[in-house]
PDB file of C-alpha atoms in Angstrom:
ATOM      1  CA  MET A   1     -10.110   4.824-143.573  1.00  0.00           C
ATOM      2  CA  GLY A   2     -13.745   4.799-144.707  1.00  0.00           C
ATOM      3  CA  LEU A   3     -14.777   2.696-141.726  1.00  0.00           C
ATOM      4  CA  SER A   4     -13.005   4.887-139.335  1.00  0.00           C
ATOM      5  CA  PHE A   5     -14.483   8.054-140.812  1.00  0.00           C
ATOM      6  CA  SER A   6     -17.969   6.580-140.655  1.00  0.00           C
ATOM      7  CA  ALA A   7     -17.623   5.616-137.021  1.00  0.00           C
ATOM      8  CA  SER A   8     -16.398   9.068-136.025  1.00  0.00           C
ATOM      9  CA  ARG A   9     -19.293  10.749-137.821  1.00  0.00           C
ATOM     10  CA  SER A  10     -21.753   8.390-136.081  1.00  0.00           C
ATOM     11  CA  SER A  11     -20.311   9.263-132.661  1.00  0.00           C
ATOM     12  CA  ALA A  12     -20.499  12.988-133.349  1.00  0.00           C
ATOM     13  CA  ALA A  13     -24.103  12.693-134.377  1.00  0.00           C
ATOM     14  CA  THR A  14     -25.155  11.053-131.112  1.00  0.00           C
ATOM     15  CA  PRO A  15     -26.268  13.765-128.673  1.00  0.00           C
ATOM     16  CA  SER A  16     -24.790  13.717-125.222  1.00  0.00           C
ATOM     17  CA  PRO A  17     -27.323  13.009-122.382  1.00  0.00           C
ATOM     18  CA  ASP A  18     -28.597  16.028-120.483  1.00  0.00           C
ATOM     19  CA  PRO A  19     -26.935  16.610-117.123  1.00  0.00           C
ATOM     20  CA  GLY A  20     -28.950  15.321-114.155  1.00  0.00           C
ATOM     21  CA  LEU A  21     -28.945  15.588-110.344  1.00  0.00           C
ATOM     22  CA  GLY A  22     -26.258  12.955-110.202  1.00  0.00           C
ATOM     23  CA  ASP A  23     -23.844  15.303-112.018  1.00  0.00           C
ATOM     24  CA  LEU A  24     -23.978  17.932-109.268  1.00  0.00           C
ATOM     25  CA  PRO A  25     -20.848  18.253-107.182  1.00  0.00           C
ATOM     26  CA  GLU A  26     -21.266  16.865-103.686  1.00  0.00           C
ATOM     27  CA  SER A  27     -20.198  20.174-102.198  1.00  0.00           C
ATOM     28  CA  CYS A  28     -23.046  21.959-103.959  1.00  0.00           C
ATOM     29  CA  VAL A  29     -25.567  19.324-102.858  1.00  0.00           C
ATOM     30  CA  ALA A  30     -24.345  19.516 -99.291  1.00  0.00           C
ATOM     31  CA  ALA A  31     -24.806  23.293 -99.299  1.00  0.00           C
ATOM     32  CA  VAL A  32     -28.402  22.803-100.296  1.00  0.00           C
ATOM     33  CA  LEU A  33     -28.996  20.011 -97.782  1.00  0.00           C
ATOM     34  CA  SER A  34     -27.788  22.190 -94.934  1.00  0.00           C
ATOM     35  CA  HIS A  35     -30.905  24.341 -95.294  1.00  0.00           C
ATOM     36  CA  LEU A  36     -33.264  21.407 -94.993  1.00  0.00           C
ATOM     37  CA  ASP A  37     -34.592  19.627 -91.867  1.00  0.00           C
ATOM     38  CA  PRO A  38     -33.189  16.144 -90.972  1.00  0.00           C
ATOM     39  CA  PRO A  39     -36.067  14.056 -92.344  1.00  0.00           C
ATOM     40  CA  GLN A  40     -35.841  15.808 -95.707  1.00  0.00           C
ATOM     41  CA  ILE A  41     -32.099  15.188 -95.776  1.00  0.00           C
ATOM     42  CA  CYS A  42     -32.580  11.494 -95.143  1.00  0.00           C
ATOM     43  CA  ARG A  43     -35.190  11.253 -97.900  1.00  0.00           C
ATOM     44  CA  LEU A  44     -33.024  12.989-100.456  1.00  0.00           C
ATOM     45  CA  ALA A  45     -30.069  10.779 -99.579  1.00  0.00           C
ATOM     46  CA  THR A  46     -31.837   7.949-101.357  1.00  0.00           C
ATOM     47  CA  LEU A  47     -31.862   9.809-104.789  1.00  0.00           C
ATOM     48  CA  ASN A  48     -28.364   8.951-105.970  1.00  0.00           C
ATOM     49  CA  ARG A  49     -24.740   8.573-105.028  1.00  0.00           C
ATOM     50  CA  ALA A  50     -24.059  12.366-104.996  1.00  0.00           C
ATOM     51  CA  PHE A  51     -26.921  13.047-102.545  1.00  0.00           C
ATOM     52  CA  ARG A  52     -25.991  10.044-100.437  1.00  0.00           C
ATOM     53  CA  GLY A  53     -22.428  11.258-100.114  1.00  0.00           C
ATOM     54  CA  ALA A  54     -23.398  14.847 -99.467  1.00  0.00           C
ATOM     55  CA  SER A  55     -25.854  13.818 -96.767  1.00  0.00           C
ATOM     56  CA  SER A  56     -22.947  12.504 -94.674  1.00  0.00           C
ATOM     57  CA  ALA A  57     -21.031  15.836 -94.668  1.00  0.00           C
ATOM     58  CA  ASP A  58     -20.201  16.928 -91.112  1.00  0.00           C
ATOM     59  CA  PHE A  59     -21.097  20.571 -91.747  1.00  0.00           C
ATOM     60  CA  VAL A  60     -24.588  19.582 -92.831  1.00  0.00           C
ATOM     61  CA  TRP A  61     -25.328  17.817 -89.530  1.00  0.00           C
ATOM     62  CA  GLU A  62     -23.394  20.187 -87.325  1.00  0.00           C
ATOM     63  CA  SER A  63     -25.896  22.878 -88.367  1.00  0.00           C
ATOM     64  CA  LYS A  64     -28.664  20.683 -86.967  1.00  0.00           C
ATOM     65  CA  LEU A  65     -27.026  19.970 -83.619  1.00  0.00           C
ATOM     66  CA  PRO A  66     -27.463  22.315 -80.663  1.00  0.00           C
ATOM     67  CA  LEU A  67     -24.691  24.837 -80.359  1.00  0.00           C
ATOM     68  CA  ASN A  68     -23.690  23.321 -77.083  1.00  0.00           C
ATOM     69  CA  TYR A  69     -24.061  19.700 -78.203  1.00  0.00           C
ATOM     70  CA  GLU A  70     -20.639  18.859 -76.750  1.00  0.00           C
ATOM     71  CA  ASP A  71     -21.841  19.939 -73.262  1.00  0.00           C
ATOM     72  CA  VAL A  72     -25.022  17.846 -73.741  1.00  0.00           C
ATOM     73  CA  ILE A  73     -22.936  14.779 -74.728  1.00  0.00           C
ATOM     74  CA  ALA A  74     -20.662  15.252 -71.668  1.00  0.00           C
ATOM     75  CA  ARG A  75     -23.748  15.487 -69.359  1.00  0.00           C
ATOM     76  CA  VAL A  76     -25.656  12.522 -70.866  1.00  0.00           C
ATOM     77  CA  PHE A  77     -22.834  10.168 -71.760  1.00  0.00           C
ATOM     78  CA  GLU A  78     -20.345  11.089 -68.978  1.00  0.00           C
ATOM     79  CA  GLU A  79     -19.681   7.447 -68.108  1.00  0.00           C
ATOM     80  CA  ASP A  80     -20.020   6.013 -71.652  1.00  0.00           C
ATOM     81  CA  GLU A  81     -16.375   5.631 -72.819  1.00  0.00           C
ATOM     82  CA  VAL A  82     -17.534   3.752 -75.892  1.00  0.00           C
ATOM     83  CA  PHE A  83     -19.317   6.788 -77.154  1.00  0.00           C
ATOM     84  CA  PHE A  84     -16.246   9.026 -76.850  1.00  0.00           C
ATOM     85  CA  ASN A  85     -13.884   6.459 -78.354  1.00  0.00           C
ATOM     86  CA  LYS A  86     -15.830   5.690 -81.467  1.00  0.00           C
ATOM     87  CA  GLY A  87     -14.988   8.882 -83.299  1.00  0.00           C
ATOM     88  CA  LEU A  88     -18.500   9.282 -84.575  1.00  0.00           C
ATOM     89  CA  CYS A  89     -19.298  11.594 -87.466  1.00  0.00           C
ATOM     90  CA  LYS A  90     -21.791  14.459 -86.874  1.00  0.00           C
ATOM     91  CA  ARG A  91     -24.637  12.501 -88.560  1.00  0.00           C
ATOM     92  CA  ASP A  92     -24.158   9.533 -86.188  1.00  0.00           C
ATOM     93  CA  ILE A  93     -23.943  11.920 -83.169  1.00  0.00           C
ATOM     94  CA  TYR A  94     -27.220  13.476 -84.240  1.00  0.00           C
ATOM     95  CA  ALA A  95     -28.833  10.059 -84.614  1.00  0.00           C
ATOM     96  CA  ARG A  96     -27.545   8.999 -81.192  1.00  0.00           C
ATOM     97  CA  LEU A  97     -28.829  12.168 -79.524  1.00  0.00           C
ATOM     98  CA  CYS A  98     -32.304  11.689 -81.140  1.00  0.00           C
ATOM     99  CA  ALA A  99     -32.681   8.395 -79.235  1.00  0.00           C
ATOM    100  CA  ALA A 100     -34.206   8.615 -75.740  1.00  0.00           C
ATOM    101  CA  ASN A 101     -30.964   8.424 -73.721  1.00  0.00           C
ATOM    102  CA  GLY A 102     -31.147   7.682 -70.002  1.00  0.00           C
ATOM    103  CA  PHE A 103     -28.904   9.560 -67.552  1.00  0.00           C
ATOM    104  CA  ASP A 104     -28.631  10.230 -63.811  1.00  0.00           C
ATOM    105  CA  GLY A 105     -28.829   6.483 -63.115  1.00  0.00           C
ATOM    106  CA  GLY A 106     -31.610   5.990 -65.646  1.00  0.00           C
ATOM    107  CA  THR A 107     -34.054   8.246 -63.676  1.00  0.00           C
ATOM    108  CA  LYS A 108     -34.306  10.711 -66.591  1.00  0.00           C
ATOM    109  CA  LYS A 109     -34.378  10.558 -70.356  1.00  0.00           C
ATOM    110  CA  VAL A 110     -33.353  13.211 -72.917  1.00  0.00           C
ATOM    111  CA  TRP A 111     -33.496  13.305 -76.695  1.00  0.00           C
ATOM    112  CA  LEU A 112     -33.459  15.672 -79.638  1.00  0.00           C
ATOM    113  CA  ASP A 113     -36.641  16.147 -81.630  1.00  0.00           C
ATOM    114  CA  LYS A 114     -35.863  14.484 -85.024  1.00  0.00           C
ATOM    115  CA  THR A 115     -37.369  17.287 -87.052  1.00  0.00           C
ATOM    116  CA  THR A 116     -36.388  20.431 -85.146  1.00  0.00           C
ATOM    117  CA  GLY A 117     -33.319  19.278 -83.269  1.00  0.00           C
ATOM    118  CA  LYS A 118     -34.665  20.823 -80.044  1.00  0.00           C
ATOM    119  CA  THR A 119     -34.003  19.202 -76.660  1.00  0.00           C
ATOM    120  CA  CYS A 120     -36.836  17.268 -74.914  1.00  0.00           C
ATOM    121  CA  MET A 121     -36.695  15.600 -71.489  1.00  0.00           C
ATOM    122  CA  LEU A 122     -38.744  13.136 -69.482  1.00  0.00           C
ATOM    123  CA  ILE A 123     -38.522  12.571 -65.759  1.00  0.00           C
ATOM    124  CA  PRO A 124     -40.519   9.549 -64.539  1.00  0.00           C
ATOM    125  CA  SER A 125     -42.313   9.279 -61.210  1.00  0.00           C
ATOM    126  CA  ASN A 126     -39.455   7.311 -59.748  1.00  0.00           C
ATOM    127  CA  GLY A 127     -37.187  10.308 -60.421  1.00  0.00           C
ATOM    128  CA  LEU A 128     -39.419  12.622 -58.382  1.00  0.00           C
ATOM    129  CA  ALA A 129     -39.622  13.188 -54.647  1.00  0.00           C
ATOM    130  CA  ILE A 130     -43.183  12.217 -53.542  1.00  0.00           C
ATOM    131  CA  THR A 131     -44.229  12.781 -49.961  1.00  0.00           C
ATOM    132  CA  GLY A 132     -45.359   9.475 -48.392  1.00  0.00           C
ATOM    133  CA  MET A 133     -44.220   7.335 -51.327  1.00  0.00           C
ATOM    134  CA  ASP A 134     -42.709   4.742 -49.035  1.00  0.00           C
ATOM    135  CA  ASP A 135     -45.913   4.202 -47.096  1.00  0.00           C
ATOM    136  CA  ARG A 136     -48.138   1.762 -48.864  1.00  0.00           C
ATOM    137  CA  ARG A 137     -51.120   3.124 -47.024  1.00  0.00           C
ATOM    138  CA  TYR A 138     -50.915   6.124 -49.354  1.00  0.00           C
ATOM    139  CA  TRP A 139     -48.927   5.255 -52.479  1.00  0.00           C
ATOM    140  CA  THR A 140     -48.217   2.193 -54.595  1.00  0.00           C
ATOM    141  CA  ARG A 141     -46.019   1.597 -57.593  1.00  0.00           C
ATOM    142  CA  MET A 142     -48.312   0.277 -60.325  1.00  0.00           C
ATOM    143  CA  PRO A 143     -47.125  -1.401 -63.593  1.00  0.00           C
ATOM    144  CA  THR A 144     -48.862  -0.178 -66.772  1.00  0.00           C
ATOM    145  CA  GLU A 145     -48.262  -0.129 -70.489  1.00  0.00           C
ATOM    146  CA  GLU A 146     -49.557   3.423 -70.608  1.00  0.00           C
ATOM    147  CA  SER A 147     -46.268   4.757 -69.307  1.00  0.00           C
ATOM    148  CA  ARG A 148     -43.021   4.926 -71.292  1.00  0.00           C
ATOM    149  CA  PHE A 149     -41.358   3.631 -68.087  1.00  0.00           C
ATOM    150  CA  ARG A 150     -43.893   0.838 -67.670  1.00  0.00           C
ATOM    151  CA  SER A 151     -44.979   2.014 -64.215  1.00  0.00           C
ATOM    152  CA  VAL A 152     -46.648   4.975 -62.486  1.00  0.00           C
ATOM    153  CA  ALA A 153     -47.037   6.125 -58.901  1.00  0.00           C
ATOM    154  CA  TYR A 154     -50.671   5.653 -57.820  1.00  0.00           C
ATOM    155  CA  LEU A 155     -52.166   7.567 -54.881  1.00  0.00           C
ATOM    156  CA  GLN A 156     -54.884   5.845 -52.974  1.00  0.00           C
ATOM    157  CA  GLN A 157     -55.548   8.541 -50.303  1.00  0.00           C
ATOM    158  CA  ILE A 158     -53.569  11.222 -48.531  1.00  0.00           C
ATOM    159  CA  TRP A 159     -54.019  14.514 -46.636  1.00  0.00           C
ATOM    160  CA  TRP A 160     -50.790  16.254 -47.634  1.00  0.00           C
ATOM    161  CA  PHE A 161     -50.021  15.929 -51.338  1.00  0.00           C
ATOM    162  CA  GLU A 162     -46.645  17.013 -52.589  1.00  0.00           C
ATOM    163  CA  VAL A 163     -44.556  15.999 -55.634  1.00  0.00           C
ATOM    164  CA  TYR A 164     -41.147  17.692 -56.186  1.00  0.00           C
ATOM    165  CA  GLY A 165     -38.354  17.391 -58.733  1.00  0.00           C
ATOM    166  CA  GLU A 166     -35.334  19.214 -60.088  1.00  0.00           C
ATOM    167  CA  ILE A 167     -32.896  18.919 -62.941  1.00  0.00           C
ATOM    168  CA  GLU A 168     -29.615  20.627 -63.760  1.00  0.00           C
ATOM    169  CA  PHE A 169     -28.782  20.448 -67.461  1.00  0.00           C
ATOM    170  CA  PRO A 170     -27.014  22.412 -70.244  1.00  0.00           C
ATOM    171  CA  PHE A 171     -30.234  23.315 -72.095  1.00  0.00           C
ATOM    172  CA  PRO A 172     -29.655  24.833 -75.549  1.00  0.00           C
ATOM    173  CA  ALA A 173     -30.951  28.370 -75.891  1.00  0.00           C
ATOM    174  CA  GLY A 174     -34.755  28.622 -76.242  1.00  0.00           C
ATOM    175  CA  THR A 175     -38.020  28.616 -74.400  1.00  0.00           C
ATOM    176  CA  TYR A 176     -39.161  25.455 -72.635  1.00  0.00           C
ATOM    177  CA  GLY A 177     -42.375  24.299 -70.997  1.00  0.00           C
ATOM    178  CA  VAL A 178     -42.682  22.056 -67.924  1.00  0.00           C
ATOM    179  CA  PHE A 179     -45.725  19.674 -67.862  1.00  0.00           C
ATOM    180  CA  PHE A 180     -46.890  17.087 -65.336  1.00  0.00           C
ATOM    181  CA  ARG A 181     -48.467  14.028 -67.015  1.00  0.00           C
ATOM    182  CA  LEU A 182     -51.356  12.942 -64.680  1.00  0.00           C
ATOM    183  CA  GLN A 183     -54.510  10.810 -64.786  1.00  0.00           C
ATOM    184  CA  LEU A 184     -57.398  10.519 -62.342  1.00  0.00           C
ATOM    185  CA  GLY A 185     -58.297   6.845 -61.880  1.00  0.00           C
ATOM    186  CA  GLN A 186     -56.457   3.603 -61.972  1.00  0.00           C
ATOM    187  CA  PRO A 187     -55.685   2.356 -65.537  1.00  0.00           C
ATOM    188  CA  LEU A 188     -56.657  -1.229 -66.147  1.00  0.00           C
ATOM    189  CA  LYS A 189     -56.705  -3.594 -69.114  1.00  0.00           C
ATOM    190  CA  ARG A 190     -59.292  -6.381 -69.374  1.00  0.00           C
ATOM    191  CA  PHE A 191     -59.803  -8.680 -72.399  1.00  0.00           C
ATOM    192  CA  GLY A 192     -57.614  -6.321 -74.402  1.00  0.00           C
ATOM    193  CA  ARG A 193     -59.714  -3.272 -73.591  1.00  0.00           C
ATOM    194  CA  ARG A 194     -58.498  -0.179 -71.795  1.00  0.00           C
ATOM    195  CA  LEU A 195     -60.493   0.602 -68.583  1.00  0.00           C
ATOM    196  CA  CYS A 196     -60.229   3.015 -65.689  1.00  0.00           C
ATOM    197  CA  ASN A 197     -61.113   2.345 -62.090  1.00  0.00           C
ATOM    198  CA  SER A 198     -62.333   5.615 -60.495  1.00  0.00           C
ATOM    199  CA  GLU A 199     -63.105   4.107 -57.112  1.00  0.00           C
ATOM    200  CA  HIS A 200     -60.537   6.149 -55.203  1.00  0.00           C
ATOM    201  CA  VAL A 201     -60.938   9.461 -57.012  1.00  0.00           C
ATOM    202  CA  HIS A 202     -61.948  12.189 -54.645  1.00  0.00           C
ATOM    203  CA  GLY A 203     -60.939  15.594 -53.271  1.00  0.00           C
ATOM    204  CA  TRP A 204     -59.562  17.169 -56.420  1.00  0.00           C
ATOM    205  CA  ASP A 205     -62.730  19.163 -57.115  1.00  0.00           C
ATOM    206  CA  LYS A 206     -62.619  20.982 -53.784  1.00  0.00           C
ATOM    207  CA  LYS A 207     -59.363  22.878 -54.074  1.00  0.00           C
ATOM    208  CA  PRO A 208     -57.083  23.313 -57.106  1.00  0.00           C
ATOM    209  CA  ALA A 209     -53.651  21.738 -57.224  1.00  0.00           C
ATOM    210  CA  ARG A 210     -50.788  24.240 -57.398  1.00  0.00           C
ATOM    211  CA  PHE A 211     -47.926  23.871 -59.942  1.00  0.00           C
ATOM    212  CA  GLN A 212     -44.748  25.836 -59.545  1.00  0.00           C
ATOM    213  CA  LEU A 213     -41.348  26.087 -61.192  1.00  0.00           C
ATOM    214  CA  SER A 214     -38.196  28.133 -60.507  1.00  0.00           C
ATOM    215  CA  THR A 215     -34.790  28.398 -62.160  1.00  0.00           C
ATOM    216  CA  SER A 216     -31.328  29.131 -60.955  1.00  0.00           C
ATOM    217  CA  ASP A 217     -31.389  32.518 -62.699  1.00  0.00           C
ATOM    218  CA  GLY A 218     -34.456  33.687 -60.890  1.00  0.00           C
ATOM    219  CA  GLN A 219     -37.368  32.793 -63.194  1.00  0.00           C
ATOM    220  CA  GLN A 220     -40.565  31.717 -61.422  1.00  0.00           C
ATOM    221  CA  ALA A 221     -44.030  30.546 -62.476  1.00  0.00           C
ATOM    222  CA  THR A 222     -47.154  29.441 -60.588  1.00  0.00           C
ATOM    223  CA  LYS A 223     -50.351  27.913 -61.934  1.00  0.00           C
ATOM    224  CA  GLN A 224     -53.419  26.312 -60.392  1.00  0.00           C
ATOM    225  CA  PHE A 225     -55.713  23.681 -61.885  1.00  0.00           C
ATOM    226  CA  TYR A 226     -58.603  21.612 -60.762  1.00  0.00           C
ATOM    227  CA  LEU A 227     -57.849  18.018 -61.753  1.00  0.00           C
ATOM    228  CA  LYS A 228     -60.646  16.527 -63.885  1.00  0.00           C
ATOM    229  CA  ASP A 229     -61.639  14.020 -66.577  1.00  0.00           C
ATOM    230  CA  PRO A 230     -60.957  10.585 -64.994  1.00  0.00           C
ATOM    231  CA  GLY A 231     -59.527   8.047 -67.387  1.00  0.00           C
ATOM    232  CA  LYS A 232     -57.667  10.630 -69.519  1.00  0.00           C
ATOM    233  CA  TRP A 233     -53.921  11.358 -69.365  1.00  0.00           C
ATOM    234  CA  ILE A 234     -53.527  15.159 -69.212  1.00  0.00           C
ATOM    235  CA  HIS A 235     -50.434  17.333 -69.394  1.00  0.00           C
ATOM    236  CA  TYR A 236     -50.820  20.070 -66.763  1.00  0.00           C
ATOM    237  CA  HIS A 237     -48.642  23.085 -67.642  1.00  0.00           C
ATOM    238  CA  ALA A 238     -46.529  24.258 -64.663  1.00  0.00           C
ATOM    239  CA  GLY A 239     -44.968  27.167 -66.613  1.00  0.00           C
ATOM    240  CA  ASN A 240     -42.201  28.112 -69.016  1.00  0.00           C
ATOM    241  CA  PHE A 241     -38.563  29.104 -68.602  1.00  0.00           C
ATOM    242  CA  VAL A 242     -36.184  30.782 -71.020  1.00  0.00           C
ATOM    243  CA  VAL A 243     -32.541  29.865 -71.634  1.00  0.00           C
ATOM    244  CA  THR A 244     -30.465  32.635 -73.135  1.00  0.00           C
ATOM    245  CA  ASP A 245     -26.933  31.382 -72.450  1.00  0.00           C
ATOM    246  CA  SER A 246     -26.399  27.710 -73.405  1.00  0.00           C
ATOM    247  CA  ARG A 247     -22.810  27.853 -72.143  1.00  0.00           C
ATOM    248  CA  LYS A 248     -24.111  27.493 -68.547  1.00  0.00           C
ATOM    249  CA  SER A 249     -26.100  24.639 -67.049  1.00  0.00           C
ATOM    250  CA  MET A 250     -29.464  25.746 -65.610  1.00  0.00           C
ATOM    251  CA  LYS A 251     -31.101  24.238 -62.544  1.00  0.00           C
ATOM    252  CA  VAL A 252     -34.880  23.974 -62.794  1.00  0.00           C
ATOM    253  CA  LYS A 253     -37.088  23.064 -59.866  1.00  0.00           C
ATOM    254  CA  PHE A 254     -40.744  22.128 -60.214  1.00  0.00           C
ATOM    255  CA  SER A 255     -43.495  20.974 -57.858  1.00  0.00           C
ATOM    256  CA  MET A 256     -47.104  20.008 -57.604  1.00  0.00           C
ATOM    257  CA  THR A 257     -48.945  20.428 -54.270  1.00  0.00           C
ATOM    258  CA  GLN A 258     -52.400  20.258 -52.706  1.00  0.00           C
ATOM    259  CA  ILE A 259     -51.780  20.742 -49.001  1.00  0.00           C
ATOM    260  CA  ASP A 260     -55.212  21.800 -47.759  1.00  0.00           C
ATOM    261  CA  CYS A 261     -55.548  19.348 -44.894  1.00  0.00           C
ATOM    262  CA  THR A 262     -59.313  19.924 -44.450  1.00  0.00           C
ATOM    263  CA  HIS A 263     -59.941  16.978 -46.764  1.00  0.00           C
ATOM    264  CA  THR A 264     -58.227  13.965 -48.243  1.00  0.00           C
ATOM    265  CA  LYS A 265     -57.618  13.351 -51.911  1.00  0.00           C
ATOM    266  CA  GLY A 266     -56.851  10.251 -53.836  1.00  0.00           C
ATOM    267  CA  GLY A 267     -57.165   8.158 -57.004  1.00  0.00           C
ATOM    268  CA  LEU A 268     -54.354   9.918 -58.913  1.00  0.00           C
ATOM    269  CA  CYS A 269     -51.752   8.467 -61.254  1.00  0.00           C
ATOM    270  CA  VAL A 270     -48.447  10.339 -61.503  1.00  0.00           C
ATOM    271  CA  ASP A 271     -46.538   9.286 -64.576  1.00  0.00           C
ATOM    272  CA  SER A 272     -43.871  11.855 -65.329  1.00  0.00           C
ATOM    273  CA  VAL A 273     -42.720  15.441 -65.810  1.00  0.00           C
ATOM    274  CA  VAL A 274     -42.079  16.413 -69.418  1.00  0.00           C
ATOM    275  CA  ILE A 275     -39.866  19.338 -70.507  1.00  0.00           C
ATOM    276  CA  TYR A 276     -39.893  20.363 -74.159  1.00  0.00           C
ATOM    277  CA  PRO A 277     -39.597  23.470 -76.339  1.00  0.00           C
ATOM    278  CA  VAL A 278     -42.618  25.704 -76.752  1.00  0.00           C
TER     279      VAL A 278
END
């Protein structure tokens, strides 16, 4: 009796530990995580078991996905039966969409920005219509590590310069900018050093290049720039477009021209067209 009584008194005298983050219900943790951006959610998931479990909740990640993410999946993964048959949770869908996914035969790439969840797109030079591209007197396909696609279209010399592209895609609602990634001069690498051969650069200081875009709902933009700074990759802004209804696919057309035939122009690298939220 005495031993039992002593043990019970000792137990009562020991204070219980203070509640910690690990004692929070997962549903409460998930409600908090839904207000954070994805990198923050991933960092907090390493705190303890409750946060790790809450970070996998579908409603947390569905709030980060575009409202029309199912349309985006259908457009990008239309031939990927494995993707549709896996039964992925929303977190895994978000992670898959954040990777640079090729579509339209690999001629375009699209991904979600990991922090904002906004849609970004890249269309390489081989996904664009370039006047005279098949004639090696004017254009060549040049391999380089300075392009995400490992090659660029290099213009030696031409009278009529025209690059054209278009994309039809279920863009989530928002404002997007269209940019041409260009460089004057031929990129080289020698003894591990980056160099630029400006031998063929000419004609771009006489008349500006014209950049245009138009959309299927009637939006239009036109800008003109003189190309400059050989050896530097520059994003030339063709204009912005606004998507208000994400339930419909929008067709966007864009072009770059310099068609003044009083002089030739050359020495230009065309890498890609980039579309991203602004």
